Structures are given as C-alpha cells and as structure tokens.
CSV table of C-alpha atoms in Angstrom, one decimal:
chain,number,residue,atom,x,y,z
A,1,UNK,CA,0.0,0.0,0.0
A,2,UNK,CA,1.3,3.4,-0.8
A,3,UNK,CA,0.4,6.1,1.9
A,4,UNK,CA,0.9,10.0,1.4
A,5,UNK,CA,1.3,12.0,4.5
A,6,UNK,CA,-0.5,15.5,3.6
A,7,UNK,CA,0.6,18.7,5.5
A,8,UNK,CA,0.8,22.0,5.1
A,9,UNK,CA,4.5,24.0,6.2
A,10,UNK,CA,3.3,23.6,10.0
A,11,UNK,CA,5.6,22.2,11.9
A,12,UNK,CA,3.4,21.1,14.9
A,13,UNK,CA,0.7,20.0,12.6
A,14,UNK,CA,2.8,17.5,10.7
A,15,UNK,CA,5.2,16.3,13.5
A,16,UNK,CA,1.5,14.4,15.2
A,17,UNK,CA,1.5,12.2,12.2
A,18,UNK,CA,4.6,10.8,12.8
A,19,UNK,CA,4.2,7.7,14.9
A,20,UNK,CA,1.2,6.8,12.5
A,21,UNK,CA,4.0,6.9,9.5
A,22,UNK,CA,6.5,5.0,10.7
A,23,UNK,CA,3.8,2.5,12.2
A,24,UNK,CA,2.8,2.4,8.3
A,25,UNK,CA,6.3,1.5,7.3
A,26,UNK,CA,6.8,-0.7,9.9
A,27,UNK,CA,4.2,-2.7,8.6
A,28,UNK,CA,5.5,-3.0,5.2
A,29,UNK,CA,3.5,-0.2,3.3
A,30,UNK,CA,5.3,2.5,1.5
A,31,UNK,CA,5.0,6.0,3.0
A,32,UNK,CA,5.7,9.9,1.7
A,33,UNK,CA,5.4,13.2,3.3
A,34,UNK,CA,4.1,15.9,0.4
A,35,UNK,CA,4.6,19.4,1.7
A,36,UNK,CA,5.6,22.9,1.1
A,37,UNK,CA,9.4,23.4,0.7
A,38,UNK,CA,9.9,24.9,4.2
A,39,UNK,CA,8.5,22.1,6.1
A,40,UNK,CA,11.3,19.8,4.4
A,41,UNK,CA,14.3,20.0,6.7
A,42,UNK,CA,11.7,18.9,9.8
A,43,UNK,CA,10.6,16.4,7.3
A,44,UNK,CA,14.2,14.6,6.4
A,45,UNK,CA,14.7,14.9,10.2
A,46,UNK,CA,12.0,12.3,11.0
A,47,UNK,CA,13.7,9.8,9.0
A,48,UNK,CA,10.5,9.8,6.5
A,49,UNK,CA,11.3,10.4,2.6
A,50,UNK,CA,9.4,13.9,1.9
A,51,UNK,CA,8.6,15.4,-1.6
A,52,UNK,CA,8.4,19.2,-1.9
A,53,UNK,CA,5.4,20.5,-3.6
A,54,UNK,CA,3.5,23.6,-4.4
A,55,UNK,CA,5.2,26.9,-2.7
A,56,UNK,CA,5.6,27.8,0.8
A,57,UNK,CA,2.6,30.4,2.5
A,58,UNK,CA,3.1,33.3,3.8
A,59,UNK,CA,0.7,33.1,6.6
A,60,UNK,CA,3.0,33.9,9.5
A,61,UNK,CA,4.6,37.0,7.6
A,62,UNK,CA,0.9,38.1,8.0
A,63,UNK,CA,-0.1,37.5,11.0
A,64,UNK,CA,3.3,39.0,12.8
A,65,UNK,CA,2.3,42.2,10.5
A,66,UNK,CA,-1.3,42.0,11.7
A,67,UNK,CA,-2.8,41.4,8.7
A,68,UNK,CA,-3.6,37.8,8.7
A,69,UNK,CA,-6.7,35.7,10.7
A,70,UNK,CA,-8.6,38.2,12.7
A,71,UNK,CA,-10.6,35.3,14.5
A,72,UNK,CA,-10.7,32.5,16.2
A,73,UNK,CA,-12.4,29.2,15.3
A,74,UNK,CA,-15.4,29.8,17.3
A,75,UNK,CA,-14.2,30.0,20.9
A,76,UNK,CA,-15.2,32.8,23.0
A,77,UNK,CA,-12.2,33.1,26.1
A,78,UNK,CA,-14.1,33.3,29.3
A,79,UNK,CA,-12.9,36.8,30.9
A,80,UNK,CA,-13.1,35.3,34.9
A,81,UNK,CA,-13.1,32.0,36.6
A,82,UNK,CA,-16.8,32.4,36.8
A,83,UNK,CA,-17.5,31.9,33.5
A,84,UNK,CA,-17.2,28.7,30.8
A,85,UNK,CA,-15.8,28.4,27.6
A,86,UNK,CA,-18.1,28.8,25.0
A,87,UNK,CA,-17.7,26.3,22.1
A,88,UNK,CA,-20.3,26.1,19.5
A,89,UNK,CA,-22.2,22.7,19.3
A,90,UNK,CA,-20.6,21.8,23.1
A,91,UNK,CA,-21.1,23.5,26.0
A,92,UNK,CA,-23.6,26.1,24.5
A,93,UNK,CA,-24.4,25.1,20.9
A,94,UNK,CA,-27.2,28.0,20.4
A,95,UNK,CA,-24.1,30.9,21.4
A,96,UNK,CA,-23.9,31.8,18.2
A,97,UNK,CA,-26.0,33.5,14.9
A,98,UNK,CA,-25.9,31.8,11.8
A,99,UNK,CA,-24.6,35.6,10.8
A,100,UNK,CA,-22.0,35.2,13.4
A,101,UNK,CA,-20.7,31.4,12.1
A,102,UNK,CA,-20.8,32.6,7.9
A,103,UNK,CA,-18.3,35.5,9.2
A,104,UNK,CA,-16.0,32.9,10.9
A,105,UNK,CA,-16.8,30.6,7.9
A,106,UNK,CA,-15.9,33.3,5.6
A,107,UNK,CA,-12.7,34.7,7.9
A,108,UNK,CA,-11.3,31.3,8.0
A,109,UNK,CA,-11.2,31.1,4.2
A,110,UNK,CA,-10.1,33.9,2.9
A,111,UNK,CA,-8.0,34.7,5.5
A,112,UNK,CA,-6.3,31.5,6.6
A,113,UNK,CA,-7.5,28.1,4.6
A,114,UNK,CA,-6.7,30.0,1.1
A,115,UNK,CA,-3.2,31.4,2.8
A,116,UNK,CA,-2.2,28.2,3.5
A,117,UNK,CA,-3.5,25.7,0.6
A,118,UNK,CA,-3.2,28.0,-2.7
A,119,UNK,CA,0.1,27.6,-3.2
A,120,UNK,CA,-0.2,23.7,-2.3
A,121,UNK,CA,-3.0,22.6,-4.2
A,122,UNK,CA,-1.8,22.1,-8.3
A,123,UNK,CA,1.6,20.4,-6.6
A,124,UNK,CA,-0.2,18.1,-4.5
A,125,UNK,CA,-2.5,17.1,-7.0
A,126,UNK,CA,0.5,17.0,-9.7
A,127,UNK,CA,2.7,14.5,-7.2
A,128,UNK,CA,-0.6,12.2,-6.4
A,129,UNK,CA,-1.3,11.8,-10.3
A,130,UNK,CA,2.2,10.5,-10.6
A,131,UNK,CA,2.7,8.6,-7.9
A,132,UNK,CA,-0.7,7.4,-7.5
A,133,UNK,CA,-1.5,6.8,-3.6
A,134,UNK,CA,-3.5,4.5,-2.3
A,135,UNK,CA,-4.9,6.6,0.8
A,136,UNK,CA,-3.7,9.9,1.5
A,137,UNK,CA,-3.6,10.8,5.3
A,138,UNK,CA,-4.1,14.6,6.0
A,139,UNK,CA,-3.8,17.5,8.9
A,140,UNK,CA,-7.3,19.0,9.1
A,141,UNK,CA,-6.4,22.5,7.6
A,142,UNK,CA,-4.5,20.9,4.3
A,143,UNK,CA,-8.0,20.9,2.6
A,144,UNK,CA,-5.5,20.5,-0.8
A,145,UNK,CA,-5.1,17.0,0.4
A,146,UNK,CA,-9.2,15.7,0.2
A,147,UNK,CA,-9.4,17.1,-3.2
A,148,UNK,CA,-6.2,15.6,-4.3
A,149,UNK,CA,-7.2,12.3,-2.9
A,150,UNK,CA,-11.4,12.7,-4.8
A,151,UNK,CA,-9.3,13.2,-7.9
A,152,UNK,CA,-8.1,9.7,-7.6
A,153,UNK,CA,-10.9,8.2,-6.1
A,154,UNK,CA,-9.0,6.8,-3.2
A,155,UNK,CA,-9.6,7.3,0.3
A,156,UNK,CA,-8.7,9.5,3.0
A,157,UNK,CA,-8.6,10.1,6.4
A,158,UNK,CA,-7.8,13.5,8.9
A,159,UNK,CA,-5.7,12.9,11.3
A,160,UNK,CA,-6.5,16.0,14.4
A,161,UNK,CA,-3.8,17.7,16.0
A,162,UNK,CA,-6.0,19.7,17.8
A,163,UNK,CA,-9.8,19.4,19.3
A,164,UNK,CA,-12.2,18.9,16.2
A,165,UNK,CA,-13.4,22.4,16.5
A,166,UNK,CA,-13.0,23.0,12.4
A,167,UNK,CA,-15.7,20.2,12.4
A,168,UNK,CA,-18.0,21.3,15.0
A,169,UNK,CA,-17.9,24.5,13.6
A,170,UNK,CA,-19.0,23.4,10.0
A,171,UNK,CA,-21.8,21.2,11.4
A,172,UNK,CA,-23.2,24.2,13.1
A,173,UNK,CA,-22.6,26.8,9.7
A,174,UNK,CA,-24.4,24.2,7.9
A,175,UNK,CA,-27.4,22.9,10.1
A,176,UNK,CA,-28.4,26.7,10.8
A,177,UNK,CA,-27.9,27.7,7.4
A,178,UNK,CA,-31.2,29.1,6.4
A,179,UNK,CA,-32.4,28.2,2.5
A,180,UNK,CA,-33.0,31.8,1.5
A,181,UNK,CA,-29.1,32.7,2.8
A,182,UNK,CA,-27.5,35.9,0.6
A,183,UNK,CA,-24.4,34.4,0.2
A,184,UNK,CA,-22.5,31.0,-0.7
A,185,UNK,CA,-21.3,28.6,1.5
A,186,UNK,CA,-17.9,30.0,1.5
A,187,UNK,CA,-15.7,26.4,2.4
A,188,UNK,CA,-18.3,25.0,-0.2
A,189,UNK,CA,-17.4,27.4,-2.9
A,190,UNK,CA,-14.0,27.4,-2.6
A,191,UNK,CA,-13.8,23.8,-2.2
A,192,UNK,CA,-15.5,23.5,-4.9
A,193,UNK,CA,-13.3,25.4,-7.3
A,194,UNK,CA,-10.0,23.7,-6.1
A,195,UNK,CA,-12.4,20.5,-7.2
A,196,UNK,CA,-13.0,21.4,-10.3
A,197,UNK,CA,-9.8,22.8,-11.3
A,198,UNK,CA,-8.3,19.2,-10.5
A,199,UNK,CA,-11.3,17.5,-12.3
A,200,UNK,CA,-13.6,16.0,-9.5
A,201,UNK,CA,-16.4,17.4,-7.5
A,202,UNK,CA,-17.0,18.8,-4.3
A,203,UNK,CA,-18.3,16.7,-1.8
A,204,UNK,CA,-18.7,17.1,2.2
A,205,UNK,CA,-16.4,13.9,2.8
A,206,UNK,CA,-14.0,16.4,1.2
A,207,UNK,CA,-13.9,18.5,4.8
A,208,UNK,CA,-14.2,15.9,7.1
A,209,UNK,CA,-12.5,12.4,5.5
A,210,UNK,CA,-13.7,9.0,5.4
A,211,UNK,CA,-12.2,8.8,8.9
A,212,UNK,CA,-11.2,11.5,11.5
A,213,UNK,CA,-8.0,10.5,13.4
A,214,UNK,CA,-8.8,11.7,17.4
A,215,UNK,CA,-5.7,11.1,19.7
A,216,UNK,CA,-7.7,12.5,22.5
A,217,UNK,CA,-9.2,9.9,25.1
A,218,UNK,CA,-13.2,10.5,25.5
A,219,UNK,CA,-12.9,12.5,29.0
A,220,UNK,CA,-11.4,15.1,26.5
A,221,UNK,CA,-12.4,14.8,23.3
A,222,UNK,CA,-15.5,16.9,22.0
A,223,UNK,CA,-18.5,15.1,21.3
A,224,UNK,CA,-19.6,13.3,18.4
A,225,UNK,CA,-19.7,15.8,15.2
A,226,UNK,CA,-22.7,14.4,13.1
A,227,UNK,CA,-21.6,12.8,9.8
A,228,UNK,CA,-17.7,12.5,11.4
A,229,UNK,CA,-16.4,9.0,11.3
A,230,UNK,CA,-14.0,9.2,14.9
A,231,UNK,CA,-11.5,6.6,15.1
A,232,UNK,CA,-9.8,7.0,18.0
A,233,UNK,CA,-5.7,7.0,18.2
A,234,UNK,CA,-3.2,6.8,20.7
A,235,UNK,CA,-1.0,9.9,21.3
A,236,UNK,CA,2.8,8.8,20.9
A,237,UNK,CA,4.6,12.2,22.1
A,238,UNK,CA,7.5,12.8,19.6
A,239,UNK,CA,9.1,16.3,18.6
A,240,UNK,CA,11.8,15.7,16.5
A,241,UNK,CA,15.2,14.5,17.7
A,242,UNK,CA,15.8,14.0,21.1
A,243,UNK,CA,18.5,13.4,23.4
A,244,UNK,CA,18.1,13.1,27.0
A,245,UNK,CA,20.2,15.3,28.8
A,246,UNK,CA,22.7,13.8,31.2
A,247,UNK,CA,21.3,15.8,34.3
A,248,UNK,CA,18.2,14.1,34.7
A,249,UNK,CA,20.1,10.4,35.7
A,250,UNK,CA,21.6,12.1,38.5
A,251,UNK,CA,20.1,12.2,42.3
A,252,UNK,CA,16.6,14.0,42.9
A,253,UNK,CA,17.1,16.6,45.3
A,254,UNK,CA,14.7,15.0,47.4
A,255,UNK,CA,11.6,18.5,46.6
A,256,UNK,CA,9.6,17.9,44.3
A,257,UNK,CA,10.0,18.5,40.9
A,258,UNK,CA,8.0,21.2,38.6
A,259,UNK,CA,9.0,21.6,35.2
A,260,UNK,CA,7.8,25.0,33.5
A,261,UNK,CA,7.3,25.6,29.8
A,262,UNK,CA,5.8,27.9,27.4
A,263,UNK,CA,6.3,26.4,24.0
A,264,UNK,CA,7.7,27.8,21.1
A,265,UNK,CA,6.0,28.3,18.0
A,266,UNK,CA,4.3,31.4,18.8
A,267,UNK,CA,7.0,32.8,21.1
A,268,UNK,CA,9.4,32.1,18.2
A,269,UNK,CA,7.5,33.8,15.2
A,270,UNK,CA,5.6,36.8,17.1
A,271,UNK,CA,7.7,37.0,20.6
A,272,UNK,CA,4.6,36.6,22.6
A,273,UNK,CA,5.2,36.7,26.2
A,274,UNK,CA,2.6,36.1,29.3
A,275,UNK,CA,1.0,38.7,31.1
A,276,UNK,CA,3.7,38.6,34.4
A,277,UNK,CA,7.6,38.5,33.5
A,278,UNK,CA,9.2,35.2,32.9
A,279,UNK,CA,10.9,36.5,36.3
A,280,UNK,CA,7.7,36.8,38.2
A,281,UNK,CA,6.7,33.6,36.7
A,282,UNK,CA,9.5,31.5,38.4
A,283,UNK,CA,9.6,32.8,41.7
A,284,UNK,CA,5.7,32.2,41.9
A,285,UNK,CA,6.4,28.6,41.5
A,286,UNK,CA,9.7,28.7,43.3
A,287,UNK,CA,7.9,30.1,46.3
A,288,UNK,CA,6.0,26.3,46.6
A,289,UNK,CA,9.6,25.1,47.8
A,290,UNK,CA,9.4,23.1,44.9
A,291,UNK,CA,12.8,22.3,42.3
A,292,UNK,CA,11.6,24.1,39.3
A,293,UNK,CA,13.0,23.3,36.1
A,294,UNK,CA,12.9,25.8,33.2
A,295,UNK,CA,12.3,24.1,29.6
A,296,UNK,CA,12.1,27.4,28.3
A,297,UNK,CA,12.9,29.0,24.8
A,298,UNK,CA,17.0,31.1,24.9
A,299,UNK,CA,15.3,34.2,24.8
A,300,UNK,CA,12.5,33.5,27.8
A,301,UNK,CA,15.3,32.3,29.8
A,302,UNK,CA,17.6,35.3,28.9
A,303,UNK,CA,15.0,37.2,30.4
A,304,UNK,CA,16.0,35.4,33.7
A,305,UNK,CA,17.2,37.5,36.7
A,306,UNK,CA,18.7,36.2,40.0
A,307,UNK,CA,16.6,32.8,40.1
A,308,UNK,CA,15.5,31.7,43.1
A,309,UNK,CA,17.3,28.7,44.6
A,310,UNK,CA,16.6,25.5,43.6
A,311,UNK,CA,15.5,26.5,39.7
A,312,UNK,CA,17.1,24.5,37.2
A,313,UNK,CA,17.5,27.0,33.8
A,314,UNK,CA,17.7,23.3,31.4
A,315,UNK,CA,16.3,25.2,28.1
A,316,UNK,CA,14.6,22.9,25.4
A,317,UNK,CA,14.3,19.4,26.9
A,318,UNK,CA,12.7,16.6,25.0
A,319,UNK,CA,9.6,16.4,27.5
A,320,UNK,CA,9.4,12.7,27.1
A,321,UNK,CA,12.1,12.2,29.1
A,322,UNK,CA,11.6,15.1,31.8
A,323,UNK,CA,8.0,14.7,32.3
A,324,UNK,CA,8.0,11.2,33.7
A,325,UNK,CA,10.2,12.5,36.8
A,326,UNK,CA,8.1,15.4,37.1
A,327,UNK,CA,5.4,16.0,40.1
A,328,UNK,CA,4.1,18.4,38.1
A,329,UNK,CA,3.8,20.6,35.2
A,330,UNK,CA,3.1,24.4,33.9
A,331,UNK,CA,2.3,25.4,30.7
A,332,UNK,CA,0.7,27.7,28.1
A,333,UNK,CA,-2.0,24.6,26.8
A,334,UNK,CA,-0.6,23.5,23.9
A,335,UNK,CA,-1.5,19.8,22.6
A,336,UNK,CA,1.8,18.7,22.6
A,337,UNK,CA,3.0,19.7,25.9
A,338,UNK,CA,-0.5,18.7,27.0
A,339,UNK,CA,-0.9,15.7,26.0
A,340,UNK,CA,2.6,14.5,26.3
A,341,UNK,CA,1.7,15.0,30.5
A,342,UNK,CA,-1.2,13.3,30.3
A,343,UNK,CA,0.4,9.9,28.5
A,344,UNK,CA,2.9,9.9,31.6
A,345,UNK,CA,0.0,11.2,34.3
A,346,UNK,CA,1.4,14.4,35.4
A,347,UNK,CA,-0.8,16.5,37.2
A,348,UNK,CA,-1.0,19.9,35.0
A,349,UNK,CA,-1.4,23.8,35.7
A,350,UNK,CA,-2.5,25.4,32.4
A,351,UNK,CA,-2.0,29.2,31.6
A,352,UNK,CA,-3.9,28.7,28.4
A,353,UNK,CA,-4.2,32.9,27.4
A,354,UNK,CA,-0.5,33.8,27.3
A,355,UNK,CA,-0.7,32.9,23.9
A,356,UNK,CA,-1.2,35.6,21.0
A,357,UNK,CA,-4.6,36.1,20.3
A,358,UNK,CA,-4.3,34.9,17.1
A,359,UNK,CA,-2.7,31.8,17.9
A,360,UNK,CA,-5.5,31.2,20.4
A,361,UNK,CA,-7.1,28.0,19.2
A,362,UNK,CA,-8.3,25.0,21.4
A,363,UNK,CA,-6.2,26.0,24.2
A,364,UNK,CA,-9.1,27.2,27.1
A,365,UNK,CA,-11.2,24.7,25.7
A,366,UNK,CA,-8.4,21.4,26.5
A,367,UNK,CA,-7.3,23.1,29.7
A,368,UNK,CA,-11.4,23.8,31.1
A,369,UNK,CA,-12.0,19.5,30.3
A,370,UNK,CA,-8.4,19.3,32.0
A,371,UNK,CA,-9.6,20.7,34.7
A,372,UNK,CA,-13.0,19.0,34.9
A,373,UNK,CA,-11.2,15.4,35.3
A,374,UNK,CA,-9.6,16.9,38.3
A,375,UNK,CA,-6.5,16.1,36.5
A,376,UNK,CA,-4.8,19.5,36.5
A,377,UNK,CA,-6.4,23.0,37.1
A,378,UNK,CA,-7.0,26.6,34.5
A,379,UNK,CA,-5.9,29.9,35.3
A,380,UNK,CA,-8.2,31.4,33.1
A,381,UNK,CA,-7.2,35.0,33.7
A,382,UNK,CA,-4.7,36.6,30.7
A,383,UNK,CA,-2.8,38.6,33.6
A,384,UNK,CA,-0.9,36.3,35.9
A,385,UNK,CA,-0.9,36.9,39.6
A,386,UNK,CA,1.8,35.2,41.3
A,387,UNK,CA,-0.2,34.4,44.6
A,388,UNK,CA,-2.4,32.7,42.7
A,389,UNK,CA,0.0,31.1,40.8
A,390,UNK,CA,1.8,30.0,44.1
A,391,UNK,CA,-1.5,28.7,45.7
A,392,UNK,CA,-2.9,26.8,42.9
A,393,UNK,CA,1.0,25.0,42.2
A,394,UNK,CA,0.7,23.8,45.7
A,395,UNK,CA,-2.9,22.6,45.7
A,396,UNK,CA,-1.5,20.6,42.7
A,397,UNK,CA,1.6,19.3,44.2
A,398,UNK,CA,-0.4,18.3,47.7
A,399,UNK,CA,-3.6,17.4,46.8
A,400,UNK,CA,-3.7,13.8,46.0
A,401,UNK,CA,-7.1,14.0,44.0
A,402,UNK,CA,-4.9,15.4,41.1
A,403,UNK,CA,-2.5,12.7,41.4
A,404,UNK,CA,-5.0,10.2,40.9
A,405,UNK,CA,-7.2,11.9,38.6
A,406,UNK,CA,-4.0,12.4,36.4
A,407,UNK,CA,-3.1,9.0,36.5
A,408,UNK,CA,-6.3,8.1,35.9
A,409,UNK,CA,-6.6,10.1,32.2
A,410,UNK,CA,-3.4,8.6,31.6
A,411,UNK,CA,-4.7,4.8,31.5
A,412,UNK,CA,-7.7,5.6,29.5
A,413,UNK,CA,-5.0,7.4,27.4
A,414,UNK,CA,-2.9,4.5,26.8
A,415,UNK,CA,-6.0,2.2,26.2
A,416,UNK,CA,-6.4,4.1,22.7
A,417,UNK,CA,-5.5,1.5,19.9
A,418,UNK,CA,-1.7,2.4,19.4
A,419,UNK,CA,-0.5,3.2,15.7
A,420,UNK,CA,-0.1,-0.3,14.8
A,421,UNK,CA,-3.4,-1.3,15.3
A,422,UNK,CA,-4.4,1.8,13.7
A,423,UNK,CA,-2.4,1.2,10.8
A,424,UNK,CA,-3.7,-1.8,10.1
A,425,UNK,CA,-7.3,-0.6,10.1
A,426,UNK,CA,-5.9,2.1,7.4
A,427,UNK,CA,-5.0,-1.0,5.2
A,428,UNK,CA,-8.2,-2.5,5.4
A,429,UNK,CA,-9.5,0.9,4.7
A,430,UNK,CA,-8.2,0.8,1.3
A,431,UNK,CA,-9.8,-2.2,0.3
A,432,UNK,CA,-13.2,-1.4,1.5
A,433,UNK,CA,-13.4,2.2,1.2
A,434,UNK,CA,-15.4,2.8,3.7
C-alpha cells in the first residue's frame, strides 16, 4: 500500500502524524510526506522520505504584520473563573448566529485556509497523479489534500492535531444555514473550485474524510460531530530528535519537581510573552519550595534575573524524558506539551491565554476538560498573579485527588488503539473504502 502524509509547512501540525508513518512503514507499506518546501528539513529529520510541492505560504509574515486571521475558530475566552468556555455545538451550541458562524466561515477562508493551501493545491494534486497513492492521510487545515485524494478516487482520512473544533464549527454553519441565505457557502465554494480545477467534484467527505484521526481519550475529546467517522488514536509524544540530557540520571534533590514551559512556536514567530515576567513567573512557583525546572525558549530564559534557589535554567528538553520524573507541570496549553503530560499522568497547571490572540485556538477549551477530570487545574485569567500562581502550584503538588485523577486520564489514554493497530485498520480501509 502506498500512503501519502499530507501537511501544510506547520511544523506542529505535521510532527502528530509521525508515529502513524513510521507505524505504516513498519508494517511494510510505503509511505511519503508531500509538503511545502519549508517544512522539508523537519521532514528529512523524521527519517521519513518527503517530496516538496506547491510553494511555501506566507501566513506567519501576515499575522506578525497584523494582517492575517482576525478570529478565532469559534471559541469565546471566558474573561473570569466564573465563566465557561463557549464552544459552538458543546457547552452552548445556540451561542452563536448563523450571521456570526458565515463571518468565521468566511474569515477562515479567505484569511487562513486559502493562505495556506493556494500555493499547495496544483503540486499536491500533480505528485498524487504521478505517484498514485492509495490513501492519503491529512492534517485537518490541508484541505488540498481531500481534493487531491477525490481526484483519484481513493480514500482519506484526517488525522486531528488539535480538538475537532473546524468540524464542530461546520456542522453548526451548515445545520443553521437558512435556505433563502445571501451568500454562498464559503468552504463550499472554494472547495468547490480547487475540485474542479483538479477535475472532481465537491463533496462534504472532502472537509471531514472517510475517517477522523482523534488522539484525544473521551474524557477530553469533544463530542460526536454528526456525519464524522471518529476513530480514536493513541497519542505517541514525539518532537523531533531528542536526546536526553545527562542531568536528569543524576540524584533527585529530594523536593519535588515542577517543570515550567511555554512552547515555542508562537514565542518564536511573534515573541509573545505572558501577562507577568518570565521572572515573576519563576519565583511564583519557586515560592512552593518546589525544584523548578525551566524548559524554556533562549530568549525567555535570557530574560532570567537572580533565580531563586533550587530553579534549574535546562532550556529545550525533550519532554518525554523530563515529564516522567516530574510531580508536576506548567504550561501555556498547547497539545503537545498537554498531552505529552497526560500519556505519563502528570498532574497539570494550564495558563492557556499567554498565547497571542491569534494563535489562540483550542487551548481554554483542552485546559477547562483538563480541569474538569480533576487532572490539572486553569488559570483562566490573561494577567498572571503570582499568589495565585503559588496557591494553585501547591494545591496541585499536595492534593492527591490530582494525582490520581492524572493517572487516571493517563490509563484511559494508553488504552487508545496504538498506531499499529491503527495502521492496520488504514489497510483494510483501502480495500473497502469505507
């Protein structure tokens, strides 16, 4: 069987579908990432062969000059720790107009989907004539992907990296949709031009797949999306290379252990920050008595003054290998840091709003069911107050509720069918087609 691995030049996006790829190969089938040029070097470092196609976007340029995605994908930030995250079709599906859902539809489009996939589409759809795939696995935004694969007539499947929100979202646009409505369907009109252009159709299974891909266990996964075909997946945590530095062999210090992260991608491309200094930040959770390790970007910890005692500055650190001896963990919400805590069952404190705005995506929304399981807790405020901070690090690190909740997530985690198994239901895919 010959699979193509479909992304877009997003590094966090792609780097998900790894475990499934080499699972693929493992099993005997012949696999190829097909992206834009940029995403190339992350590609050859996974081991995987990768084919270049289309031209890269410029969707980052944009945003950093404020004139890319104005909105988010539905999700309304709660502004106090009174108030829920609103998510359309989950915890209040009537939140939001019809009006209000065609101007996301039609902001998403124009202003992000087309960024990304114009200058992917004829490529993509080139490489798959030649080579001719026999499924074609894709990240949920590389809409070039589905139309490449309905070309064909083979199957495909989406593989999430985040919460299905782009689905929950479309159900929503669509079911309200009134029949007198001004305006096209804007994903249906676009769609349908990339569709035509490459000689097939439009069709819904083009935005949704014959299978979605969900490597979230069900305490946090949204609920069913009408018409989507969820088949859940273990998450595998993997980020690139790693080595494991030589400090963490060496004797515990005997406190306990906190390991403090913001990510990277937005910090690297728009040098976001958080609402209290990186400096304020550490001697909140240094004030818990706690060893607090720093797997933090150069710059954040160049921002360091005076640490309190008993902070470890380590810099990037594969997380696989410093979560596990970790008591806890704090962190900005991202999927990866996330969900590589709750594979290992580390109880989590989530700062989800010191992200950009614009990079603000399923964060709230991960960190609110987080926090529901018991297995971590949400500062939902955008300005941090250390007190708080301080407080809710030690309710964490003493409260054994957390602990168990935390490991609890992580066994229903690890119960998810692992990539093997996954890839072997891929393969039968491809001779059923359904």
């Amino acid at each position: 069987m010959r699979v193509l691995i479909a992304s877009h030049a997003e590094k966090t996006h792609f780097l998900g579908m790894v475990p499934l790829a080499w699972a693929l190969r493992a099993a005997g089938h012949e696999v190829v990432v097909a992206s834009q040029p940029a995403l190339m070097p992350t590609v050859a470092a996974t081991g995987l062969p990768g084919v270049a196609v289309g031209r890269d976007h410029l969707l980052h340029s944009l945003l950093a000059s404020g004139r890319g995605l104005e909105q988010t994908m539905g999700l309304a930030v709660p502004d106090g720790p009174g108030e829920e995250v609103v998510l359309p079709g989950d915890t209040h599906p009537d939140t939001l107009s019809w009006d209000a859902l065609d101007e996301e539809a039609r902001s998403n489009v124009h202003l992000w989907w087309k960024v990304i996939n114009a200058p992917l589409v004829d490529g993509l759809v080139g490489f798959c004539r030649r080579w001719r795939p026999d499924l074609v696995v894709w990240e949920p935004l590389t809409f070039a992907a589905p139309v490449a694969a309905e070309s064909l007539g083979v199957p495909h499947v989406r593989f999430l990296w985040g919460l299905d929100l782009i689905g929950r979202a479309r159900h929503h646009h669509l079911a309200r949709r009134p029949p007198d409505a001004p305006r096209p369907d804007p994903l249906t009109d676009w769609m349908g031009h990339m569709a035509r252009r490459s000689g097939t159709v439009f069709t819904e299974r083009m935005t949704r797949g014959h299978l979605t891909l969900d490597p979230f266990p069900d305490p946090l996964a949204l609920d069913p999306v009408p018409g989507v075909d969820r088949l859940p997946v273990r998450y595998i945590p993997y980020n690139g290379r790693a080595v494991s530095p030589g400090w963490l062999a060496g004797a515990r210090s005997g406190r306990a252990r906190v390991c403090l992260t913001l990510g990277a991608t937005a910090v690297d491309r728009l040098h976001t920050g958080t609402g209290l200094d990186v400096n304020g930040l550490v001697r909140a959770l240094a004030a818990t008595g706690a060893e607090v390790v720093l797997a933090l970007t150069p710059d954040q910890l160049d921002a360091l003054r005076d640490p309190p005692e008993g902070v470890v500055a380590a810099g990037p650190t594969p997380l696989h290998t410093l979560l596990p001896t970790c008591d806890a963990v704090v962190h900005h919400g991202g999927v990866g840091t996330l969900c590589t805590a709750m594979v290992h069952g580390v109880p989590q404190l989530v700062l989800p709003q010191v992200i950009a705005p614009m990079y603000i995506y399923d964060e709230p929304v991960l960190a609110e069911r987080l926090d529901r399981q018991g297995a971590g807790l949400t500062v939902r405020s955008a300005v941090l107050e250390g007190g708080e901070l301080t407080g809710m690090l030690a309710r964490l690190l003493e409260g054994r509720e957390h602990r168990e909740a935390a490991r609890d997530l992580a066994a229903q985690a690890l119960a998810m069918p692992g990539p093997g198994r996954t890839a072997h239901t891929l393969h039968h895919l491809t001779h059923t087609g359904v």
